[in-house]
Coordinates of C-alpha atoms in Angstrom, one line a residue:
X21 CA -0.4 0.3 0.3
X22 CA 1.3 3.2 -0.6
X23 CA 2.3 5.8 2.2
X24 CA -0.1 8.3 2.3
X25 CA 2.1 10.9 4.0
X26 CA -1.4 13.5 5.1
X27 CA -2.3 10.4 7.1
X28 CA 1.2 9.1 8.3
X29 CA 1.6 12.5 10.0
X30 CA -1.8 12.7 11.1
X31 CA -1.1 11.5 14.6
X32 CA 1.5 14.1 15.3
X33 CA 2.8 15.7 18.5
X34 CA 0.2 17.9 18.4
X35 CA -2.9 16.1 17.9
X36 CA -2.0 12.7 19.1
X37 CA -0.6 13.8 22.9
X38 CA -3.8 13.9 24.9
X39 CA -4.7 14.7 28.4
X40 CA -6.9 11.6 29.6
X41 CA -9.2 12.3 33.0
X42 CA -8.4 9.0 35.1
X43 CA -11.1 7.3 37.3
X44 CA -14.1 8.0 34.6
X45 CA -15.2 4.5 35.9
X46 CA -13.9 4.1 39.5
X47 CA -14.6 2.2 42.3
X48 CA -15.4 4.7 44.6
X49 CA -15.8 2.4 47.9
X50 CA -11.8 1.9 47.3
X51 CA -9.4 3.6 50.2
X52 CA -6.5 2.3 50.2
X53 CA -4.6 4.8 47.3
X54 CA -6.8 8.0 48.4
X55 CA -5.2 11.0 49.6
X56 CA -5.1 11.7 52.9
X57 CA -6.1 14.8 54.5
X58 CA -4.6 15.1 58.0
X59 CA -4.6 18.8 60.0
X60 CA -1.6 17.9 61.7
X61 CA 0.7 16.6 58.4
X62 CA 0.9 17.5 55.2
X63 CA -1.6 16.1 52.5
X64 CA -0.4 12.5 51.0
X65 CA -1.6 11.0 47.4
X66 CA -0.5 7.4 46.7
X67 CA -1.0 5.8 43.0
X68 CA -0.1 2.4 41.2
X69 CA 1.0 2.6 37.0
X70 CA 0.6 -0.7 36.5
X71 CA 3.0 -1.9 33.1
X72 CA 3.5 -4.2 30.3
X73 CA 5.5 -4.9 28.0
X74 CA 6.8 -7.3 25.1
X75 CA 3.2 -9.0 24.4
X76 CA 3.9 -10.2 21.3
X77 CA 0.5 -10.6 20.5
X78 CA -0.3 -13.0 23.2
X79 CA -3.7 -12.7 24.2
X80 CA -4.5 -16.3 25.5
X81 CA -2.6 -19.1 27.4
X82 CA -1.8 -20.4 24.4
X83 CA 0.9 -22.2 21.9
X84 CA -0.3 -21.9 18.1
X85 CA 2.9 -23.9 17.4
X86 CA 2.2 -26.8 19.8
X87 CA -1.8 -26.5 19.9
X88 CA -1.9 -26.4 23.7
X89 CA -1.9 -24.4 26.8
X90 CA 1.4 -22.3 27.0
X91 CA 4.2 -24.6 29.2
X92 CA 7.9 -23.9 29.8
X93 CA 10.0 -25.2 32.4
X94 CA 9.4 -22.4 35.4
X95 CA 5.4 -23.2 34.2
X96 CA 4.9 -19.5 33.4
X97 CA 1.6 -18.4 31.6
X98 CA 1.3 -16.0 29.0
X99 CA -1.6 -13.3 27.4
X100 CA -3.6 -10.5 28.2
X101 CA -6.5 -12.6 29.8
X102 CA -4.0 -13.6 32.8
X103 CA -2.8 -10.4 33.4
X104 CA -6.5 -8.5 33.2
X105 CA -7.0 -10.4 35.7
X106 CA -4.2 -9.1 37.8
X107 CA -4.8 -5.9 36.5
X108 CA -8.3 -5.8 38.0
X109 CA -7.3 -7.1 41.3
X110 CA -5.2 -4.4 41.9
X111 CA -7.8 -2.2 40.5
X112 CA -10.1 -3.2 43.5
X113 CA -7.4 -3.1 46.0
X114 CA -6.4 0.1 45.2
X115 CA -9.5 2.1 43.6
X116 CA -9.7 2.5 39.6
X117 CA -9.4 5.8 40.1
X118 CA -5.8 5.4 41.6
X119 CA -4.3 3.6 38.8
X120 CA -3.2 3.7 35.3
X121 CA -2.2 1.1 32.8
X122 CA 0.5 1.3 30.3
X123 CA 2.6 -1.0 27.6
X124 CA 6.2 -0.5 26.3
X125 CA 6.1 -2.1 23.2
X126 CA 6.4 -5.0 20.4
X127 CA 2.1 -5.7 21.1
X128 CA 0.9 -7.1 17.6
X129 CA 3.9 -9.5 16.4
X130 CA 5.0 -12.9 17.7
X131 CA 2.0 -15.3 17.6
X132 CA -0.2 -16.5 14.6
X133 CA -3.2 -14.9 16.0
X134 CA -1.6 -11.8 15.1
X135 CA 0.1 -13.1 12.2
X136 CA -3.5 -13.9 11.2
X137 CA -4.7 -10.4 11.3
X138 CA -2.2 -9.1 9.7
X139 CA -1.6 -11.2 6.8
X140 CA -4.4 -14.0 6.3
X141 CA -7.5 -11.8 7.2
X142 CA -5.7 -8.1 7.4
X143 CA -7.0 -5.4 9.6
X144 CA -6.0 -3.3 6.5
X145 CA -8.6 -4.8 4.5
X146 CA -11.4 -2.6 3.2
X147 CA -14.4 -3.7 6.2
X148 CA -11.4 -6.1 7.9
X149 CA -11.3 -6.8 11.1
X150 CA -10.2 -5.1 14.2
X151 CA -7.0 -6.6 15.1
X152 CA -7.2 -8.6 18.7
X153 CA -4.9 -7.4 20.8
X154 CA -6.4 -3.7 20.0
X155 CA -9.8 -5.3 21.3
X156 CA -8.1 -6.6 24.4
X157 CA -6.3 -3.7 25.1
X158 CA -9.3 -1.8 24.7
X159 CA -11.0 -3.9 26.6
X160 CA -8.9 -3.6 29.7
X161 CA -8.6 0.0 29.4
X162 CA -5.0 0.9 28.7
X163 CA -3.9 4.2 28.8
X164 CA -1.3 4.3 26.9
X165 CA 1.4 2.5 24.8
X166 CA 4.6 2.9 23.1
X167 CA 6.3 1.6 19.8
X168 CA 8.4 -1.2 19.8
X169 CA 10.4 -2.3 16.8
X170 CA 8.1 -5.3 16.1
X171 CA 4.9 -2.6 15.4
X172 CA 7.0 -2.1 12.2
X173 CA 7.4 -5.6 11.2
X174 CA 4.4 -5.9 9.0
X175 CA 4.7 -2.1 7.6
X176 CA 3.9 1.6 8.5
X177 CA 0.0 0.9 6.7
X178 CA -0.8 -1.9 9.4
X179 CA 1.0 -0.2 11.9
X180 CA -1.3 3.1 11.3
X181 CA -4.4 0.8 11.4
X182 CA -3.6 -1.0 14.7
X183 CA -3.4 2.7 16.2
X184 CA -6.7 3.8 14.9
X185 CA -8.2 1.3 16.2
X186 CA -6.5 1.5 20.0
X187 CA -8.5 3.6 22.4
X188 CA -5.0 4.9 23.9
X189 CA -2.0 6.1 22.2
X190 CA 0.5 4.9 20.8
X191 CA 3.7 6.6 21.9
X192 CA 7.3 7.5 20.1
X193 CA 9.2 10.5 21.2
X194 CA 11.9 9.6 19.0
X195 CA 10.0 7.7 15.8
X196 CA 10.3 10.9 13.7
X197 CA 8.9 12.0 10.0
X198 CA 12.2 11.3 7.9
X199 CA 11.8 15.0 6.2
X200 CA 9.9 16.8 9.1
X201 CA 12.0 15.2 11.9
X202 CA 8.8 15.7 13.5
X203 CA 7.3 13.3 15.3
X204 CA 5.3 11.2 13.0
X205 CA 3.2 9.6 16.5
X206 CA 1.9 10.9 19.7
X207 CA 5.3 12.0 21.9
X208 CA 3.4 11.7 25.3
X209 CA 0.2 11.3 27.1
X210 CA -0.9 13.4 30.0
X211 CA -3.2 12.4 32.6
X212 CA -5.0 13.8 35.6
X213 CA -5.7 12.0 39.0
X214 CA -8.4 13.1 40.8
X215 CA -7.7 13.3 44.8
X216 CA -9.6 14.6 47.9
X217 CA -6.8 17.6 48.3
X218 CA -8.7 20.3 45.9
X219 CA -6.0 19.7 43.1
X220 CA -5.3 16.8 40.6
X221 CA -1.9 14.9 40.2
X222 CA -0.8 15.2 36.2
X223 CA 1.2 12.1 35.7
X224 CA 3.3 12.1 32.2
X225 CA 4.0 9.1 30.0
X226 CA 6.7 9.7 27.5
X227 CA 7.3 7.2 25.2
X228 CA 10.9 5.9 23.8
X229 CA 11.5 3.1 21.2
X230 CA 13.9 1.4 19.5
X231 CA 16.7 3.2 17.1
X232 CA 17.5 -0.1 15.7
X233 CA 14.0 -0.2 13.6
X234 CA 16.1 1.8 11.0
X235 CA 18.1 -1.2 10.9
X236 CA 15.7 -4.0 11.2
X237 CA 13.1 -3.1 9.1
X238 CA 15.0 -0.7 6.9
X239 CA 12.7 -1.7 3.7
X240 CA 9.6 -0.7 6.1
X241 CA 10.8 2.5 7.0
X242 CA 13.8 4.0 5.2
X243 CA 13.1 7.5 4.0
X244 CA 10.0 7.5 6.2
X245 CA 11.0 7.3 9.5
X246 CA 14.1 8.2 11.2
X247 CA 14.5 6.8 15.0
X248 CA 17.2 9.1 16.9
X249 CA 18.3 8.2 20.8
X250 CA 16.5 7.6 23.6
X251 CA 18.7 9.9 26.0
X252 CA 18.3 13.0 23.0
X253 CA 14.7 12.9 22.9
X254 CA 14.2 12.4 26.5
X255 CA 16.6 15.1 27.5
X256 CA 14.2 17.4 24.7
X257 CA 10.8 16.5 25.9
X258 CA 10.7 15.8 30.0
X259 CA 11.5 19.2 30.5
X260 CA 9.0 20.5 28.3
X261 CA 6.5 18.2 30.3
X262 CA 7.4 19.7 34.1
X263 CA 7.0 22.7 32.2
X264 CA 3.3 21.8 31.5
X265 CA 2.8 20.9 35.1
X266 CA 3.4 17.5 35.3
X267 CA 3.8 16.3 38.6
X268 CA 5.2 12.8 38.0
X269 CA 7.4 11.9 34.5
X270 CA 7.2 8.4 33.6
X271 CA 9.3 6.8 30.4
X272 CA 7.5 3.8 28.8
X273 CA 10.8 2.8 26.9
X274 CA 11.0 -0.4 24.4
X275 CA 14.9 -0.4 25.3
X276 CA 16.8 -2.3 27.6
X277 CA 18.4 -1.2 30.4
X278 CA 22.2 -3.1 29.8
X279 CA 24.0 0.3 27.7
X280 CA 24.7 -2.4 25.0
X281 CA 23.9 -2.6 21.2
X282 CA 23.3 -6.0 18.8
X283 CA 24.2 -3.9 15.7
X284 CA 27.8 -2.2 17.3
X285 CA 28.3 0.5 15.2
X286 CA 26.2 0.7 12.6
X287 CA 24.3 3.2 14.2
X288 CA 25.2 6.1 16.9
X289 CA 22.5 5.1 19.1
X290 CA 22.5 2.7 22.0
X291 CA 20.0 -0.4 21.5
X292 CA 19.4 -1.2 25.0
X293 CA 19.2 2.7 26.5
X294 CA 16.9 2.4 29.2
X295 CA 19.6 2.9 32.5
X296 CA 21.2 5.4 30.8
X297 CA 18.4 7.7 30.1
X298 CA 17.7 7.2 33.8
X299 CA 21.1 8.1 34.4
X300 CA 21.6 11.5 32.2
X301 CA 18.4 13.0 31.9
X302 CA 16.8 15.0 35.2
X303 CA 13.2 15.0 36.0
X304 CA 12.8 11.2 35.5
X305 CA 10.2 9.4 38.5
X306 CA 10.1 5.6 36.9
X307 CA 11.1 4.1 33.1
X308 CA 9.2 1.2 32.6
X309 CA 11.5 -1.1 31.1
X310 CA 11.2 -3.4 27.7
X311 CA 12.6 -5.3 24.9
X312 CA 14.8 -7.4 26.6
X313 CA 12.5 -9.9 27.4
X314 CA 14.4 -9.8 30.9
X315 CA 12.8 -9.7 34.3
X316 CA 13.6 -7.3 36.2
X317 CA 11.3 -6.5 39.5
X318 CA 12.9 -3.2 40.7
X319 CA 16.1 -1.5 39.8
X320 CA 17.5 1.6 41.5
X321 CA 19.8 3.9 39.0
X322 CA 21.7 7.3 40.2
X323 CA 20.8 10.5 37.9
X324 CA 24.5 12.2 37.8
X325 CA 23.2 15.5 37.4
X326 CA 20.6 15.5 40.3
X327 CA 22.0 12.2 42.5
X328 CA 18.0 11.3 42.7
X329 CA 17.5 7.1 42.4
X330 CA 15.4 6.5 39.1
X331 CA 13.5 3.5 39.8
X332 CA 13.2 1.0 36.4
X333 CA 11.0 -2.2 36.5
X334 CA 10.9 -4.8 33.1
X335 CA 8.0 -7.3 33.3
X336 CA 9.0 -10.2 31.8
X337 CA 7.5 -10.9 28.2
X338 CA 4.0 -12.0 26.8
X339 CA 2.0 -11.3 29.6
X340 CA 3.9 -13.3 32.0
X341 CA 4.5 -10.7 34.7
X342 CA 2.9 -7.3 35.3
X343 CA 4.9 -4.3 36.3
X344 CA 3.5 -2.4 39.6
X345 CA 5.2 1.1 40.4
X346 CA 3.4 2.5 43.6
X347 CA 3.9 6.1 43.9
X348 CA 3.9 8.3 47.2
X349 CA 3.0 12.2 47.0
X350 CA 3.5 14.7 49.6
X351 CA 1.8 18.4 49.1
X352 CA 4.8 20.5 49.6
X353 CA 4.9 24.3 48.8
X354 CA 2.1 24.3 46.7
X355 CA 2.4 21.3 44.6
X356 CA 2.7 17.4 44.9
X357 CA 6.1 15.9 45.2
X358 CA 7.3 12.4 44.7
X359 CA 8.1 11.3 48.1
X360 CA 8.5 7.7 47.9
X361 CA 8.3 5.1 44.5
X362 CA 9.0 1.4 44.3
X363 CA 8.3 -1.4 41.8
X364 CA 7.8 -5.0 42.0
X365 CA 6.5 -7.8 39.7
X366 CA 3.0 -9.9 40.1
X367 CA 3.3 -13.6 38.0
X368 CA 0.5 -14.1 35.5
X369 CA 0.6 -17.7 36.5
X370 CA -0.9 -17.5 40.0
X371 CA -4.5 -16.6 38.6
X372 CA -6.9 -17.7 36.1
X373 CA -7.9 -16.1 32.5
X374 CA -10.2 -13.2 32.9
X375 CA -13.3 -15.0 30.8
X376 CA -14.0 -11.2 29.7
X377 CA -11.0 -11.3 27.4
X378 CA -11.6 -14.9 26.6
X379 CA -14.7 -14.5 25.8
X380 CA -14.5 -11.8 23.6
X381 CA -12.0 -13.0 21.2
X382 CA -13.0 -16.6 21.6
X383 CA -13.7 -16.9 17.9
X384 CA -10.8 -15.5 16.7
X385 CA -8.9 -17.4 18.6
X386 CA -10.8 -20.7 17.0
X387 CA -10.4 -19.1 13.6
X388 CA -6.9 -19.1 14.2
X389 CA -6.4 -22.5 15.8
X390 CA -8.4 -24.1 12.7
X391 CA -6.0 -22.2 10.7
X392 CA -2.6 -23.2 11.4
X393 CA -3.8 -27.0 12.3
X394 CA -3.9 -27.2 7.9
X395 CA -2.6 -30.3 6.7
X396 CA 0.3 -29.4 3.7
X397 CA 2.1 -32.1 3.5
X398 CA 3.6 -35.2 4.9
X399 CA 7.3 -35.5 6.2
X400 CA 9.5 -39.1 6.0
X401 CA 10.9 -39.2 9.3
X402 CA 10.2 -36.8 12.6
X403 CA 12.9 -34.1 13.1
X404 CA 13.3 -31.8 16.4
X405 CA 15.7 -28.6 17.2
X406 CA 15.8 -29.9 20.6
X407 CA 20.1 -30.2 19.8
X408 CA 20.5 -28.0 17.0
X409 CA 22.1 -25.8 19.7
X410 CA 24.8 -28.0 19.9
X411 CA 24.5 -30.3 16.6
X412 CA 23.7 -29.8 13.0
X413 CA 20.5 -31.5 12.8
X414 CA 17.9 -32.0 10.0
X415 CA 15.5 -29.6 10.8
X416 CA 17.8 -26.9 10.7
X417 CA 19.2 -28.1 7.3
X418 CA 15.6 -27.9 6.0
X419 CA 15.3 -24.3 6.5
X420 CA 18.8 -23.7 5.0
X421 CA 17.8 -26.0 2.2
X422 CA 14.6 -23.9 1.4
X423 CA 16.1 -20.9 1.5
X424 CA 19.2 -21.7 -0.7
X425 CA 16.7 -23.5 -3.0
X426 CA 14.3 -20.6 -3.2
X427 CA 17.7 -18.0 -3.9
X428 CA 18.8 -20.1 -6.4
X429 CA 15.3 -19.8 -8.5
X430 CA 15.5 -15.9 -7.9
X431 CA 18.8 -16.0 -9.4
X432 CA 18.2 -18.4 -12.6
X433 CA 19.2 -16.4 -15.6
X434 CA 21.1 -13.5 -13.9
X435 CA 24.6 -12.7 -13.8
X436 CA 25.1 -14.4 -10.5
X437 CA 23.6 -17.7 -11.5
X438 CA 26.3 -20.1 -11.6
X439 CA 27.7 -18.9 -8.0
X440 CA 27.6 -21.1 -5.5
X441 CA 24.6 -20.5 -2.6
X442 CA 25.5 -20.7 0.6
X443 CA 23.1 -20.0 3.4
X444 CA 22.5 -19.3 7.4
X445 CA 20.4 -20.3 9.8
X446 CA 19.4 -20.1 13.6
X447 CA 18.0 -22.3 16.0
X448 CA 14.7 -20.2 16.9
X449 CA 12.8 -22.6 19.6
X450 CA 14.6 -25.8 21.3
X451 CA 11.1 -26.9 21.5
X452 CA 10.4 -27.5 17.3
X453 CA 9.0 -30.1 16.1
X454 CA 8.1 -31.4 12.3
X455 CA 6.6 -34.9 13.3
X456 CA 6.4 -37.7 10.4
X457 CA 3.5 -38.5 8.6
X458 CA 1.1 -35.5 8.3
X459 CA 2.7 -31.6 8.5
X460 CA 0.7 -28.6 9.3
X461 CA 0.9 -24.9 8.9
X462 CA 2.0 -24.6 12.8
X463 CA 4.4 -27.8 12.6
X464 CA 6.5 -25.4 10.0
X465 CA 5.7 -22.3 11.3
X466 CA 6.7 -23.5 14.8
X467 CA 10.1 -23.4 13.3
X468 CA 10.5 -20.3 12.2
X469 CA 8.9 -18.0 14.4
X470 CA 9.6 -14.5 13.3
X471 CA 8.4 -12.6 10.4
X472 CA 12.2 -12.3 8.7
X473 CA 11.9 -12.1 4.5
X474 CA 14.9 -13.4 2.6
X475 CA 17.4 -11.3 0.9
X476 CA 20.3 -13.1 -1.4
X477 CA 24.3 -11.1 -0.4
X478 CA 27.6 -11.6 -1.9
X479 CA 30.1 -12.8 -0.2
X480 CA 33.7 -13.9 -0.2
X481 CA 35.5 -16.9 1.6
X482 CA 37.3 -14.8 3.5
X483 CA 34.2 -13.1 4.6
X484 CA 32.5 -16.4 5.3
X485 CA 35.5 -17.5 7.9
X486 CA 35.0 -14.3 10.1
X487 CA 31.5 -14.8 9.9
X488 CA 31.3 -18.2 11.1
X489 CA 34.4 -17.4 13.6
X490 CA 32.2 -14.8 15.5
X491 CA 29.3 -17.2 15.4
X492 CA 31.4 -19.8 17.4
X493 CA 31.6 -17.0 19.9
X494 CA 27.9 -18.7 21.3
X495 CA 29.9 -21.4 23.2
X496 CA 31.6 -21.4 26.6
X497 CA 35.3 -22.5 26.2
X498 CA 35.6 -25.8 27.3
X499 CA 39.1 -27.4 28.2
X500 CA 40.0 -30.6 27.0
X501 CA 38.5 -33.6 29.0
X502 CA 36.3 -31.4 30.8
X503 CA 32.7 -32.6 31.5
X504 CA 30.4 -31.4 28.7
X505 CA 26.8 -30.1 29.9
X506 CA 24.9 -29.4 27.0
X507 CA 22.7 -26.7 29.3
X508 CA 25.8 -25.0 30.2
X509 CA 27.6 -25.1 26.7
X510 CA 25.9 -22.4 25.0
X511 CA 24.7 -19.0 25.2
X512 CA 28.4 -17.6 26.2
X513 CA 28.3 -13.8 27.6
X514 CA 24.2 -13.6 27.1
X515 CA 24.4 -14.6 23.5
X516 CA 20.8 -15.9 22.8
X517 CA 20.1 -19.1 20.2
X518 CA 18.9 -16.6 17.4
X519 CA 22.4 -15.1 17.4
X520 CA 24.2 -18.4 16.7
X521 CA 24.2 -19.2 12.7
X522 CA 24.5 -22.4 11.0
X523 CA 26.1 -22.0 7.8
X524 CA 24.8 -24.8 5.0
X525 CA 27.2 -25.4 1.7
X526 CA 30.4 -24.9 3.7
X527 CA 31.9 -27.9 6.1
X528 CA 33.8 -27.0 9.5
X529 CA 34.7 -27.3 12.8
X530 CA 34.2 -25.1 15.8
X531 CA 37.0 -26.1 18.6
X532 CA 35.3 -25.2 22.1
X533 CA 38.6 -25.4 23.9
X534 CA 40.1 -22.9 21.8
X535 CA 39.4 -19.1 23.1
X536 CA 36.7 -16.8 20.8
X537 CA 38.0 -16.0 17.9
X538 CA 39.9 -18.4 17.5
X539 CA 37.7 -21.9 17.1
X540 CA 36.3 -22.4 13.7
X541 CA 39.0 -24.8 11.7
X542 CA 39.1 -26.9 8.6
X543 CA 36.7 -25.2 6.8
X544 CA 36.0 -26.5 3.2
X545 CA 33.9 -26.2 0.3
X546 CA 33.1 -28.9 -2.0
X547 CA 36.0 -30.8 0.2
X548 CA 38.9 -28.3 -0.4
X549 CA 40.0 -25.9 2.0
X550 CA 37.9 -22.8 1.4
X551 CA 39.8 -20.0 -1.1
X552 CA 39.7 -16.2 0.5
X553 CA 39.1 -14.9 -2.8
X554 CA 36.1 -17.7 -3.5
X555 CA 32.7 -15.9 -4.4
X556 CA 29.4 -17.4 -2.8
X557 CA 25.9 -16.1 -2.8
X558 CA 24.8 -15.8 0.6
X559 CA 21.0 -16.5 1.1
X560 CA 20.7 -14.7 4.4
X561 CA 18.0 -13.1 6.6
X562 CA 16.7 -9.5 6.6
X563 CA 17.7 -9.2 10.4
X564 CA 20.9 -10.6 10.0
X565 CA 21.5 -9.0 6.6
X566 CA 21.3 -5.1 7.9
X567 CA 23.1 -5.7 11.2
X568 CA 20.9 -7.6 13.6
X569 CA 23.6 -9.4 15.9
X570 CA 26.5 -7.5 14.6
X571 CA 27.6 -10.1 12.3
X572 CA 30.8 -9.1 10.2
X573 CA 30.7 -8.1 6.4
X574 CA 27.3 -9.6 5.9
X575 CA 25.2 -5.7 6.4
X576 CA 27.9 -3.7 4.3
X577 CA 28.0 -7.2 1.2
X578 CA 26.2 -6.2 -2.2
X579 CA 22.8 -7.2 -2.4
X580 CA 21.9 -9.4 -5.7
X581 CA 18.0 -10.3 -4.3
X582 CA 15.5 -9.5 -1.6
X583 CA 12.3 -10.8 -0.9
X584 CA 9.0 -9.0 0.7
X585 CA 7.6 -12.3 1.3
X586 CA 8.0 -14.0 5.0
X587 CA 10.6 -17.0 5.2
X588 CA 8.1 -18.7 7.3
X589 CA 5.3 -18.1 4.5
X590 CA 8.2 -19.0 1.8
X591 CA 8.7 -22.4 3.2
X592 CA 4.9 -23.5 4.1
X593 CA 4.5 -22.9 0.3
X594 CA 7.7 -25.2 -0.7
X595 CA 6.1 -27.9 1.6
X596 CA 3.1 -27.6 -0.2
X597 CA 4.2 -27.0 -3.6
X598 CA 6.6 -30.2 -3.0
X599 CA 3.7 -32.2 -0.9
X600 CA 6.5 -33.9 1.2
X601 CA 9.5 -33.9 2.9
X602 CA 12.1 -35.8 3.0
X603 CA 15.3 -35.5 5.5
X604 CA 17.2 -37.9 3.4
X605 CA 17.0 -35.1 0.3
X606 CA 18.9 -32.5 2.0
X607 CA 19.9 -33.0 5.9
X608 CA 24.1 -34.2 6.2
X609 CA 26.6 -33.0 9.1
X610 CA 28.5 -30.3 7.6
X611 CA 29.5 -28.9 11.0
X612 CA 30.5 -30.2 14.4
X613 CA 31.9 -29.3 17.7
X614 CA 35.5 -30.5 18.4
X615 CA 38.1 -29.9 21.3
X616 CA 41.7 -30.2 19.8
X617 CA 40.3 -32.1 16.9
X618 CA 38.2 -34.6 19.1
X619 CA 34.3 -34.7 18.2
X620 CA 32.7 -33.6 21.2
X621 CA 29.6 -36.0 20.2

């Protein structure tokens, strides 16, 4: 869909930043958080801000890839239906008028439920449906939500339609129109909390999103939007919010707290900057942290300029946790001052799903369950990803086989058609499984859980060696003779599974006894040592091609071809077209872990 510039800028800083009056639907009998007007002392008021983040399309406590109730090794539960029950309980305790509910982004991508209403029955179609996440969040009474990077995965038209369907603002102070450099979304929202003390409390919520969008969703945003750093924009907006009379300033930041970046020096802005914002920008009382998929119940950062303690909290992803910021205010010299603020998280596995939410979206849920259970082919032998992080397994070979096949067909008849094609893939889920016998959409979709698209880049042998060496940083150095525990062998220095790539078309060994940077040995192509000047077509997902994970060379490599179709859909279409999968046709052990030349497994 072409971008309508007027609609694109329709919700700017001027028109999008509204003022909400909390407590329109109150719990008048609740006194726990009410102001206390004591003649013998100062007036006080307490309120609570509830926060979620990285919901990723989870409404129900359901795993659409396994077609059963969600569960993990820690027995977490997921979904807004669970969160809604927690929210209801807190509101009942505190009083509805004394709470705000906000989110820190990554809302409309991640499950087959969210995918279905972006691609299969899209919300952008004329007379199309209302997005399930908008329906659930509207019903729960969200007050504001920051934009996440995954909000841009389906393109700006889908995001704008979702924005229209939400009865709360989507905030992004550092999401700017590329031409005017004005905010393309509301930078903030202002909320008034009524107190019995004669003056309302004004709470400002500033939304900040991730600069990495410029890399990760380049195809959707290049030339349309730009994403400066969080610290820079917070320093611009926080003083404005204070001058507008904000008694409390909360930042909802789709950015982790570690101060690190996965894209190296490709952007001058930090990916995980929430802690830096707290440290560098005066005037912030609390930060709801997102993006990193970690649990931080309560974390204090000292602001360097004021010495004030700023509280940060990040609830666990997918609705597994709900953050509570509890504020205590005191009336001093004619205004409200934050006297104390703390944070904690509640676990959604302690409650049942809210029947109001499950009933509201039961039809949508059933449609998606039927969709993912469609049979699209057969499989000769079961394949699983359980050992994929440390062994060359057929299920990952399948991804590479389909990607290489797709790129070869795309380049047929071009000047690069004769070049050999290599392919990269990562283990996105250790629980992926394609059974023997009938294969459904969910079986294939569960293997590739991200909305990545496919590209072809031109790489040399020397560059591929460097690429493999960087990938091998994933392993924990393990001395010869030392016991090898697969559970402790991977994810060195916090490297996630999705940032460990295996490459098909080459054979190689990774010596885990050696230090990072000197592990990859015996790299061969068609049985011969890999020549540095050899040229290859590299089939690679757009996240990696655009710098995700900061792998060397690939982001700067010439683009030979790119595709707008998700790799997941390409795989589903491939299986449909072939009608059957036979691992014997593509599975091979091309890489292995060693110690001083001796195989580990």
